Amino acid sequence: MLFFLLSSLSTCSCPSSLQSFNDNNNGGDGLGEVDGKERISATKEDIEWIKDQIQANGLHMQDNVLRKGINPRTRAQQLQDLIQFKGISHYEGPELDNHTALPCPGELLVEEHHSNYGEPWAGGRDVFEFLAESSHLSPNSRVLEIGCGTLRVGSHFIRYLTPEHYHCLERDELSLMAAFRYELPSQGLLHKRPLIVRGEDMDFSKFGSRVVYDLIYASAVFLHMPDKLVWVGLERLVSKLKPYDGRIFVSHNIKFCSRLGGEECTKRLTSLGLEYLGKHTHDSLLFNHYEIWFEFRRSKA
């Protein structure tokens, strides 16, 4: 089957996460847990409910203008206020005398990093739902993300998983600052104790030699790496992936493999103990967008 990797790249199974969830769960009553597992994505009933709430409250989209409020400001204006006036109200005197336990840079407080991805921040939830359901995760599963950035996706995994079960390797200092100094504390996730490590060159040694993951994923990261480094990373990751049931997902494309040619790509994967399972797409819940993912599993114990 692996021999047909390249030809299969032109085909895909294309259920949205919403539809696939409903197909698997036969509708249900739209409430609580499904089949004893915590529900991850929205059901058709959920979508109808929120539409009903919008209609019942007489809500309509208005022109994209600032509204009246306590102090309506753009992000740029908020940042200037923080720099010039320290916000709306603040303690006077030296910083040591204020009551801020974890002072955060103004650029993070106004969430400028939410615009770093070329698409809405809400897309992170879409990726989480697709990967979690495709990998049949439970809260006790273990997940490794390669390049978690500012936790657009990772924050959802951290919230869902048992404490300490989310790991990430990230090279960018500014992204790590946003993750540690804003996203984790502001979303109430400090108690989840994710293991986020600064590093590059696909060095996973700081995560320990005994940990085995149910899901390893890389969103667009491999696009910016030399093919040789991607293969080095995969070789190091195979032993950290749960045999047979564990999954590796790679987004956008797998040119690191297809550039070798079909037979050579297949041989390379097989020599590592990996099996290519197929190409998938999933749709966004909130905006007109779909994302492509390639699925692999560990084929040897």
mmCIF file of C-alpha atoms in Angstrom:
data_model
loop_
_atom_site.group_PDB
_atom_site.id
_atom_site.type_symbol
_atom_site.label_atom_id
_atom_site.label_comp_id
_atom_site.label_asym_id
_atom_site.label_seq_id
_atom_site.Cartn_x
_atom_site.Cartn_y
_atom_site.Cartn_z
ATOM 1 C CA MET A 1 0.000 0.000 0.000
ATOM 2 C CA LEU A 2 2.842 2.390 0.755
ATOM 3 C CA PHE A 3 4.004 2.068 -2.828
ATOM 4 C CA PHE A 4 0.989 4.122 -3.895
ATOM 5 C CA LEU A 5 1.862 7.064 -1.620
ATOM 6 C CA LEU A 6 2.382 9.592 -4.380
ATOM 7 C CA SER A 7 -0.723 8.710 -6.345
ATOM 8 C CA SER A 8 -2.811 8.866 -3.186
ATOM 9 C CA LEU A 9 -1.762 12.467 -2.607
ATOM 10 C CA SER A 10 -4.250 13.528 -5.269
ATOM 11 C CA THR A 11 -7.118 11.900 -3.436
ATOM 12 C CA CYS A 12 -8.483 12.590 -0.006
ATOM 13 C CA SER A 13 -11.182 11.731 2.443
ATOM 14 C CA CYS A 14 -12.861 15.030 3.152
ATOM 15 C CA PRO A 15 -15.339 14.884 6.037
ATOM 16 C CA SER A 16 -15.501 17.960 8.205
ATOM 17 C CA SER A 17 -14.861 17.302 11.873
ATOM 18 C CA LEU A 18 -18.486 18.199 12.600
ATOM 19 C CA GLN A 19 -19.912 15.741 10.084
ATOM 20 C CA SER A 20 -17.558 12.918 11.010
ATOM 21 C CA PHE A 21 -18.412 13.370 14.644
ATOM 22 C CA ASN A 22 -22.128 13.120 13.957
ATOM 23 C CA ASP A 23 -21.661 10.087 11.721
ATOM 24 C CA ASN A 24 -19.768 8.317 14.479
ATOM 25 C CA ASN A 25 -22.222 9.173 17.195
ATOM 26 C CA ASN A 26 -25.587 8.947 15.398
ATOM 27 C CA GLY A 27 -26.752 12.337 16.525
ATOM 28 C CA GLY A 28 -27.441 11.571 20.193
ATOM 29 C CA ASP A 29 -29.225 14.133 22.326
ATOM 30 C CA GLY A 30 -26.578 16.805 21.787
ATOM 31 C CA LEU A 31 -25.812 17.068 25.483
ATOM 32 C CA GLY A 32 -23.180 15.859 27.930
ATOM 33 C CA GLU A 33 -20.789 13.073 27.072
ATOM 34 C CA VAL A 34 -20.944 10.688 24.136
ATOM 35 C CA ASP A 35 -20.210 6.987 24.573
ATOM 36 C CA GLY A 36 -18.587 7.714 27.932
ATOM 37 C CA LYS A 37 -16.036 10.105 26.388
ATOM 38 C CA GLU A 38 -15.837 13.845 26.745
ATOM 39 C CA ARG A 39 -17.216 15.455 23.611
ATOM 40 C CA ILE A 40 -14.730 17.418 21.525
ATOM 41 C CA SER A 41 -16.387 18.992 18.475
ATOM 42 C CA ALA A 42 -19.759 20.660 18.063
ATOM 43 C CA THR A 43 -22.762 18.618 16.978
ATOM 44 C CA LYS A 44 -25.523 19.702 14.594
ATOM 45 C CA GLU A 45 -27.692 20.292 17.655
ATOM 46 C CA ASP A 46 -25.043 22.621 19.088
ATOM 47 C CA ILE A 47 -24.976 24.652 15.873
ATOM 48 C CA GLU A 48 -28.746 24.939 15.765
ATOM 49 C CA TRP A 49 -28.831 25.978 19.422
ATOM 50 C CA ILE A 50 -26.394 28.862 18.981
ATOM 51 C CA LYS A 51 -28.223 30.034 15.849
ATOM 52 C CA ASP A 52 -31.476 30.020 17.838
ATOM 53 C CA GLN A 53 -29.848 32.096 20.593
ATOM 54 C CA ILE A 54 -28.647 34.674 18.075
ATOM 55 C CA GLN A 55 -32.109 34.898 16.516
ATOM 56 C CA ALA A 56 -33.927 34.974 19.851
ATOM 57 C CA ASN A 57 -31.839 37.934 20.972
ATOM 58 C CA GLY A 58 -32.454 39.838 17.741
ATOM 59 C CA LEU A 59 -28.759 40.056 16.902
ATOM 60 C CA HIS A 60 -27.590 41.265 13.508
ATOM 61 C CA MET A 61 -24.134 41.901 12.096
ATOM 62 C CA GLN A 62 -23.247 45.597 12.068
ATOM 63 C CA ASP A 63 -20.618 47.495 10.119
ATOM 64 C CA ASN A 64 -17.099 46.899 11.381
ATOM 65 C CA VAL A 65 -16.885 49.995 13.571
ATOM 66 C CA LEU A 66 -15.939 50.528 17.198
ATOM 67 C CA ARG A 67 -18.801 50.272 19.651
ATOM 68 C CA LYS A 68 -19.577 52.371 22.646
ATOM 69 C CA GLY A 69 -18.142 50.968 25.842
ATOM 70 C CA ILE A 70 -16.077 51.812 28.890
ATOM 71 C CA ASN A 71 -13.121 52.739 26.679
ATOM 72 C CA PRO A 72 -13.386 51.344 23.121
ATOM 73 C CA ARG A 73 -9.892 51.087 21.647
ATOM 74 C CA THR A 74 -8.091 49.346 18.823
ATOM 75 C CA ARG A 75 -5.168 47.072 19.695
ATOM 76 C CA ALA A 76 -2.738 49.800 18.733
ATOM 77 C CA GLN A 77 -4.550 52.306 20.946
ATOM 78 C CA GLN A 78 -4.662 49.831 23.835
ATOM 79 C CA LEU A 79 -0.926 49.298 23.552
ATOM 80 C CA GLN A 80 -0.260 53.044 23.510
ATOM 81 C CA ASP A 81 -2.449 53.445 26.595
ATOM 82 C CA LEU A 82 -0.491 50.738 28.401
ATOM 83 C CA ILE A 83 2.813 52.372 27.504
ATOM 84 C CA GLN A 84 1.751 55.921 28.273
ATOM 85 C CA PHE A 85 -0.818 55.538 31.040
ATOM 86 C CA LYS A 86 -0.316 51.925 32.218
ATOM 87 C CA GLY A 87 -3.917 51.193 31.267
ATOM 88 C CA ILE A 88 -7.094 52.521 32.861
ATOM 89 C CA SER A 89 -6.216 52.265 36.543
ATOM 90 C CA HIS A 90 -2.946 51.231 38.173
ATOM 91 C CA TYR A 91 -0.847 51.356 41.307
ATOM 92 C CA GLU A 92 1.531 54.286 41.575
ATOM 93 C CA GLY A 93 5.147 54.035 42.585
ATOM 94 C CA PRO A 94 7.898 51.543 41.759
ATOM 95 C CA GLU A 95 6.953 48.264 40.073
ATOM 96 C CA LEU A 96 7.951 46.343 43.196
ATOM 97 C CA ASP A 97 5.082 48.054 45.041
ATOM 98 C CA ASN A 98 2.330 46.986 42.668
ATOM 99 C CA HIS A 99 0.190 43.881 43.006
ATOM 100 C CA THR A 100 0.925 42.230 39.649
ATOM 101 C CA ALA A 101 2.185 38.702 40.264
ATOM 102 C CA LEU A 102 3.254 38.024 36.665
ATOM 103 C CA PRO A 103 3.852 41.300 34.766
ATOM 104 C CA CYS A 104 3.158 40.825 31.062
ATOM 105 C CA PRO A 105 4.437 42.940 28.132
ATOM 106 C CA GLY A 106 1.835 45.212 26.593
ATOM 107 C CA GLU A 107 2.221 43.672 23.142
ATOM 108 C CA LEU A 108 1.037 40.354 24.579
ATOM 109 C CA LEU A 109 -1.772 41.902 26.623
ATOM 110 C CA VAL A 110 -3.339 43.348 23.474
ATOM 111 C CA GLU A 111 -2.887 39.952 21.752
ATOM 112 C CA GLU A 112 -0.861 41.122 18.773
ATOM 113 C CA HIS A 113 0.499 37.559 18.512
ATOM 114 C CA HIS A 114 -2.975 36.336 17.573
ATOM 115 C CA SER A 115 -2.350 37.850 14.135
ATOM 116 C CA ASN A 116 0.852 35.891 13.461
ATOM 117 C CA TYR A 117 -0.753 33.013 11.569
ATOM 118 C CA GLY A 118 -2.190 34.516 8.396
ATOM 119 C CA GLU A 119 -5.670 33.289 9.358
ATOM 120 C CA PRO A 120 -8.044 33.736 12.306
ATOM 121 C CA TRP A 121 -6.919 32.587 15.739
ATOM 122 C CA ALA A 122 -10.106 30.506 15.951
ATOM 123 C CA GLY A 123 -8.586 28.060 13.453
ATOM 124 C CA GLY A 124 -6.597 26.533 16.289
ATOM 125 C CA ARG A 125 -9.755 24.969 17.669
ATOM 126 C CA ASP A 126 -10.518 23.406 14.281
ATOM 127 C CA VAL A 127 -7.098 21.729 14.187
ATOM 128 C CA PHE A 128 -7.493 20.432 17.733
ATOM 129 C CA GLU A 129 -10.886 18.892 17.027
ATOM 130 C CA PHE A 130 -9.714 17.178 13.860
ATOM 131 C CA LEU A 131 -6.528 15.745 15.366
ATOM 132 C CA ALA A 132 -8.069 14.696 18.669
ATOM 133 C CA GLU A 133 -10.951 12.865 17.014
ATOM 134 C CA SER A 134 -8.882 11.343 14.214
ATOM 135 C CA SER A 135 -6.425 9.980 16.780
ATOM 136 C CA HIS A 136 -9.195 8.825 19.164
ATOM 137 C CA LEU A 137 -7.612 10.696 22.055
ATOM 138 C CA SER A 138 -8.768 10.621 25.647
ATOM 139 C CA PRO A 139 -7.690 12.979 28.453
ATOM 140 C CA ASN A 140 -5.073 10.411 29.498
ATOM 141 C CA SER A 141 -3.428 10.397 26.066
ATOM 142 C CA ARG A 142 -0.009 11.961 25.539
ATOM 143 C CA VAL A 143 0.601 14.496 22.784
ATOM 144 C CA LEU A 144 3.752 16.014 21.286
ATOM 145 C CA GLU A 145 3.551 19.080 19.060
ATOM 146 C CA ILE A 146 6.524 20.071 16.935
ATOM 147 C CA GLY A 147 6.443 23.850 16.746
ATOM 148 C CA CYS A 148 3.570 24.939 18.993
ATOM 149 C CA GLY A 149 4.197 28.661 18.471
ATOM 150 C CA THR A 150 1.985 30.765 20.711
ATOM 151 C CA LEU A 151 -0.343 27.818 21.518
ATOM 152 C CA ARG A 152 -3.077 28.610 18.999
ATOM 153 C CA VAL A 153 -3.692 24.843 18.816
ATOM 154 C CA GLY A 154 -1.771 23.682 21.854
ATOM 155 C CA SER A 155 -3.910 25.547 24.389
ATOM 156 C CA HIS A 156 -6.891 23.352 23.456
ATOM 157 C CA PHE A 157 -4.875 20.163 23.908
ATOM 158 C CA ILE A 158 -3.500 21.424 27.226
ATOM 159 C CA ARG A 159 -7.009 22.140 28.502
ATOM 160 C CA TYR A 160 -8.313 18.743 27.389
ATOM 161 C CA LEU A 161 -5.431 16.519 28.509
ATOM 162 C CA THR A 162 -4.361 15.363 31.941
ATOM 163 C CA PRO A 163 -1.717 17.652 33.519
ATOM 164 C CA GLU A 164 1.806 17.133 32.125
ATOM 165 C CA HIS A 165 0.536 15.106 29.141
ATOM 166 C CA TYR A 166 1.121 17.848 26.537
ATOM 167 C CA HIS A 167 4.674 18.349 25.263
ATOM 168 C CA CYS A 168 6.033 20.785 22.697
ATOM 169 C CA LEU A 169 9.332 21.603 21.010
ATOM 170 C CA GLU A 170 9.514 25.248 19.872
ATOM 171 C CA ARG A 171 12.511 27.233 18.635
ATOM 172 C CA ASP A 172 11.120 30.800 18.525
ATOM 173 C CA GLU A 173 11.749 32.913 21.613
ATOM 174 C CA LEU A 174 8.943 35.413 20.992
ATOM 175 C CA SER A 175 6.415 32.608 20.583
ATOM 176 C CA LEU A 176 7.552 31.039 23.825
ATOM 177 C CA MET A 177 7.227 34.375 25.599
ATOM 178 C CA ALA A 178 3.624 34.652 24.411
ATOM 179 C CA ALA A 179 2.892 31.086 25.508
ATOM 180 C CA PHE A 180 4.425 31.337 28.976
ATOM 181 C CA ARG A 181 3.701 34.955 29.856
ATOM 182 C CA TYR A 182 0.217 35.344 28.386
ATOM 183 C CA GLU A 183 -1.634 32.328 26.987
ATOM 184 C CA LEU A 184 -1.081 29.850 29.837
ATOM 185 C CA PRO A 185 -1.854 32.264 32.710
ATOM 186 C CA SER A 186 -4.664 34.156 30.945
ATOM 187 C CA GLN A 187 -6.463 30.936 29.986
ATOM 188 C CA GLY A 188 -6.139 29.421 33.456
ATOM 189 C CA LEU A 189 -3.868 26.606 32.275
ATOM 190 C CA LEU A 190 -0.892 26.961 34.620
ATOM 191 C CA HIS A 191 -2.072 23.990 36.693
ATOM 192 C CA LYS A 192 -1.869 21.769 33.596
ATOM 193 C CA ARG A 193 1.957 21.965 33.706
ATOM 194 C CA PRO A 194 2.639 21.432 29.975
ATOM 195 C CA LEU A 195 6.235 20.600 29.104
ATOM 196 C CA ILE A 196 7.221 23.208 26.519
ATOM 197 C CA VAL A 197 10.899 23.147 25.608
ATOM 198 C CA ARG A 198 12.952 25.630 23.636
ATOM 199 C CA GLY A 199 15.027 23.769 21.089
ATOM 200 C CA GLU A 200 15.681 23.089 17.437
ATOM 201 C CA ASP A 201 17.288 20.568 15.096
ATOM 202 C CA MET A 202 14.614 18.033 16.092
ATOM 203 C CA ASP A 203 16.256 17.349 19.459
ATOM 204 C CA PHE A 204 13.681 15.614 21.691
ATOM 205 C CA SER A 205 16.084 14.474 24.421
ATOM 206 C CA LYS A 206 14.636 16.828 27.052
ATOM 207 C CA PHE A 207 11.303 15.000 26.966
ATOM 208 C CA GLY A 208 12.854 11.826 28.384
ATOM 209 C CA SER A 209 13.604 8.466 26.890
ATOM 210 C CA ARG A 210 10.610 6.542 28.238
ATOM 211 C CA VAL A 211 7.679 8.716 27.167
ATOM 212 C CA VAL A 212 5.451 7.262 24.428
ATOM 213 C CA TYR A 213 2.964 9.466 22.589
ATOM 214 C CA ASP A 214 -0.500 8.729 21.243
ATOM 215 C CA LEU A 215 -0.255 11.692 18.854
ATOM 216 C CA ILE A 216 2.662 13.589 17.359
ATOM 217 C CA TYR A 217 1.846 16.413 14.974
ATOM 218 C CA ALA A 218 3.525 19.223 13.044
ATOM 219 C CA SER A 219 1.459 22.024 11.541
ATOM 220 C CA ALA A 220 3.332 23.627 8.630
ATOM 221 C CA VAL A 221 6.643 23.233 10.478
ATOM 222 C CA PHE A 222 8.208 20.769 8.037
ATOM 223 C CA LEU A 223 7.679 23.280 5.209
ATOM 224 C CA HIS A 224 10.466 25.393 6.692
ATOM 225 C CA MET A 225 12.978 22.610 7.321
ATOM 226 C CA PRO A 226 15.522 20.942 5.049
ATOM 227 C CA ASP A 227 14.327 17.497 3.971
ATOM 228 C CA LYS A 228 17.327 15.866 5.624
ATOM 229 C CA LEU A 229 16.420 17.355 9.020
ATOM 230 C CA VAL A 230 12.811 16.175 8.700
ATOM 231 C CA TRP A 231 13.993 12.605 8.134
ATOM 232 C CA VAL A 232 16.343 12.881 11.135
ATOM 233 C CA GLY A 233 13.375 13.997 13.229
ATOM 234 C CA LEU A 234 11.149 11.160 12.054
ATOM 235 C CA GLU A 235 13.858 8.643 12.858
ATOM 236 C CA ARG A 236 14.079 10.011 16.393
ATOM 237 C CA LEU A 237 10.310 10.103 16.805
ATOM 238 C CA VAL A 238 9.435 6.554 15.765
ATOM 239 C CA SER A 239 10.463 5.042 19.088
ATOM 240 C CA LYS A 240 8.408 7.701 20.907
ATOM 241 C CA LEU A 241 5.183 6.856 19.063
ATOM 242 C CA LYS A 242 2.829 4.201 20.407
ATOM 243 C CA PRO A 243 2.977 1.174 18.061
ATOM 244 C CA TYR A 244 0.009 0.674 15.706
ATOM 245 C CA ASP A 245 -2.475 2.944 17.538
ATOM 246 C CA GLY A 246 -0.311 6.053 17.783
ATOM 247 C CA ARG A 247 -0.443 8.610 14.975
ATOM 248 C CA ILE A 248 1.810 11.186 13.336
ATOM 249 C CA PHE A 249 0.022 13.965 11.440
ATOM 250 C CA VAL A 250 1.815 16.418 9.139
ATOM 251 C CA SER A 251 -0.010 19.353 7.556
ATOM 252 C CA HIS A 252 0.017 21.004 4.121
ATOM 253 C CA ASN A 253 2.338 18.641 2.215
ATOM 254 C CA ILE A 254 4.985 15.958 2.616
ATOM 255 C CA LYS A 255 7.426 17.042 -0.067
ATOM 256 C CA PHE A 256 10.261 15.808 2.130
ATOM 257 C CA CYS A 257 8.984 12.364 1.136
ATOM 258 C CA SER A 258 7.466 12.856 -2.326
ATOM 259 C CA ARG A 259 10.611 14.531 -3.665
ATOM 260 C CA LEU A 260 12.385 11.195 -3.248
ATOM 261 C CA GLY A 261 10.004 9.459 -5.631
ATOM 262 C CA GLY A 262 7.348 6.862 -4.827
ATOM 263 C CA GLU A 263 9.470 3.745 -4.368
ATOM 264 C CA GLU A 264 12.284 5.474 -2.507
ATOM 265 C CA CYS A 265 9.826 7.270 -0.230
ATOM 266 C CA THR A 266 8.129 3.989 0.589
ATOM 267 C CA LYS A 267 11.444 2.278 1.310
ATOM 268 C CA ARG A 268 12.561 5.140 3.539
ATOM 269 C CA LEU A 269 9.360 5.075 5.586
ATOM 270 C CA THR A 270 9.415 1.291 5.880
ATOM 271 C CA SER A 271 13.024 1.305 7.052
ATOM 272 C CA LEU A 272 11.980 3.632 9.885
ATOM 273 C CA GLY A 273 9.022 1.461 10.794
ATOM 274 C CA LEU A 274 6.424 3.983 9.593
ATOM 275 C CA GLU A 275 3.358 3.401 7.449
ATOM 276 C CA TYR A 276 1.596 6.085 5.422
ATOM 277 C CA LEU A 277 -2.176 5.898 6.005
ATOM 278 C CA GLY A 278 -3.560 8.650 3.797
ATOM 279 C CA LYS A 279 -4.452 12.253 3.161
ATOM 280 C CA HIS A 280 -7.316 14.058 4.906
ATOM 281 C CA THR A 281 -8.926 17.476 4.982
ATOM 282 C CA HIS A 282 -11.036 19.159 7.625
ATOM 283 C CA ASP A 283 -13.197 22.276 7.447
ATOM 284 C CA SER A 284 -13.244 25.281 9.740
ATOM 285 C CA LEU A 285 -16.298 25.826 11.913
ATOM 286 C CA LEU A 286 -16.217 29.621 11.730
ATOM 287 C CA PHE A 287 -14.622 30.693 8.452
ATOM 288 C CA ASN A 288 -14.260 29.481 4.859
ATOM 289 C CA HIS A 289 -11.107 27.405 5.180
ATOM 290 C CA TYR A 290 -9.929 23.816 5.014
ATOM 291 C CA GLU A 291 -6.626 22.248 5.993
ATOM 292 C CA ILE A 292 -4.782 19.226 4.591
ATOM 293 C CA TRP A 293 -3.172 16.588 6.805
ATOM 294 C CA PHE A 294 -1.128 13.460 6.085
ATOM 295 C CA GLU A 295 -1.393 10.534 8.489
ATOM 296 C CA PHE A 296 1.260 7.995 9.506
ATOM 297 C CA ARG A 297 1.487 5.251 12.104
ATOM 298 C CA ARG A 298 4.228 3.116 13.616
ATOM 299 C CA SER A 299 3.957 -0.254 11.915
ATOM 300 C CA LYS A 300 6.321 -2.203 14.169
ATOM 301 C CA ALA A 301 6.364 -2.733 17.933
#
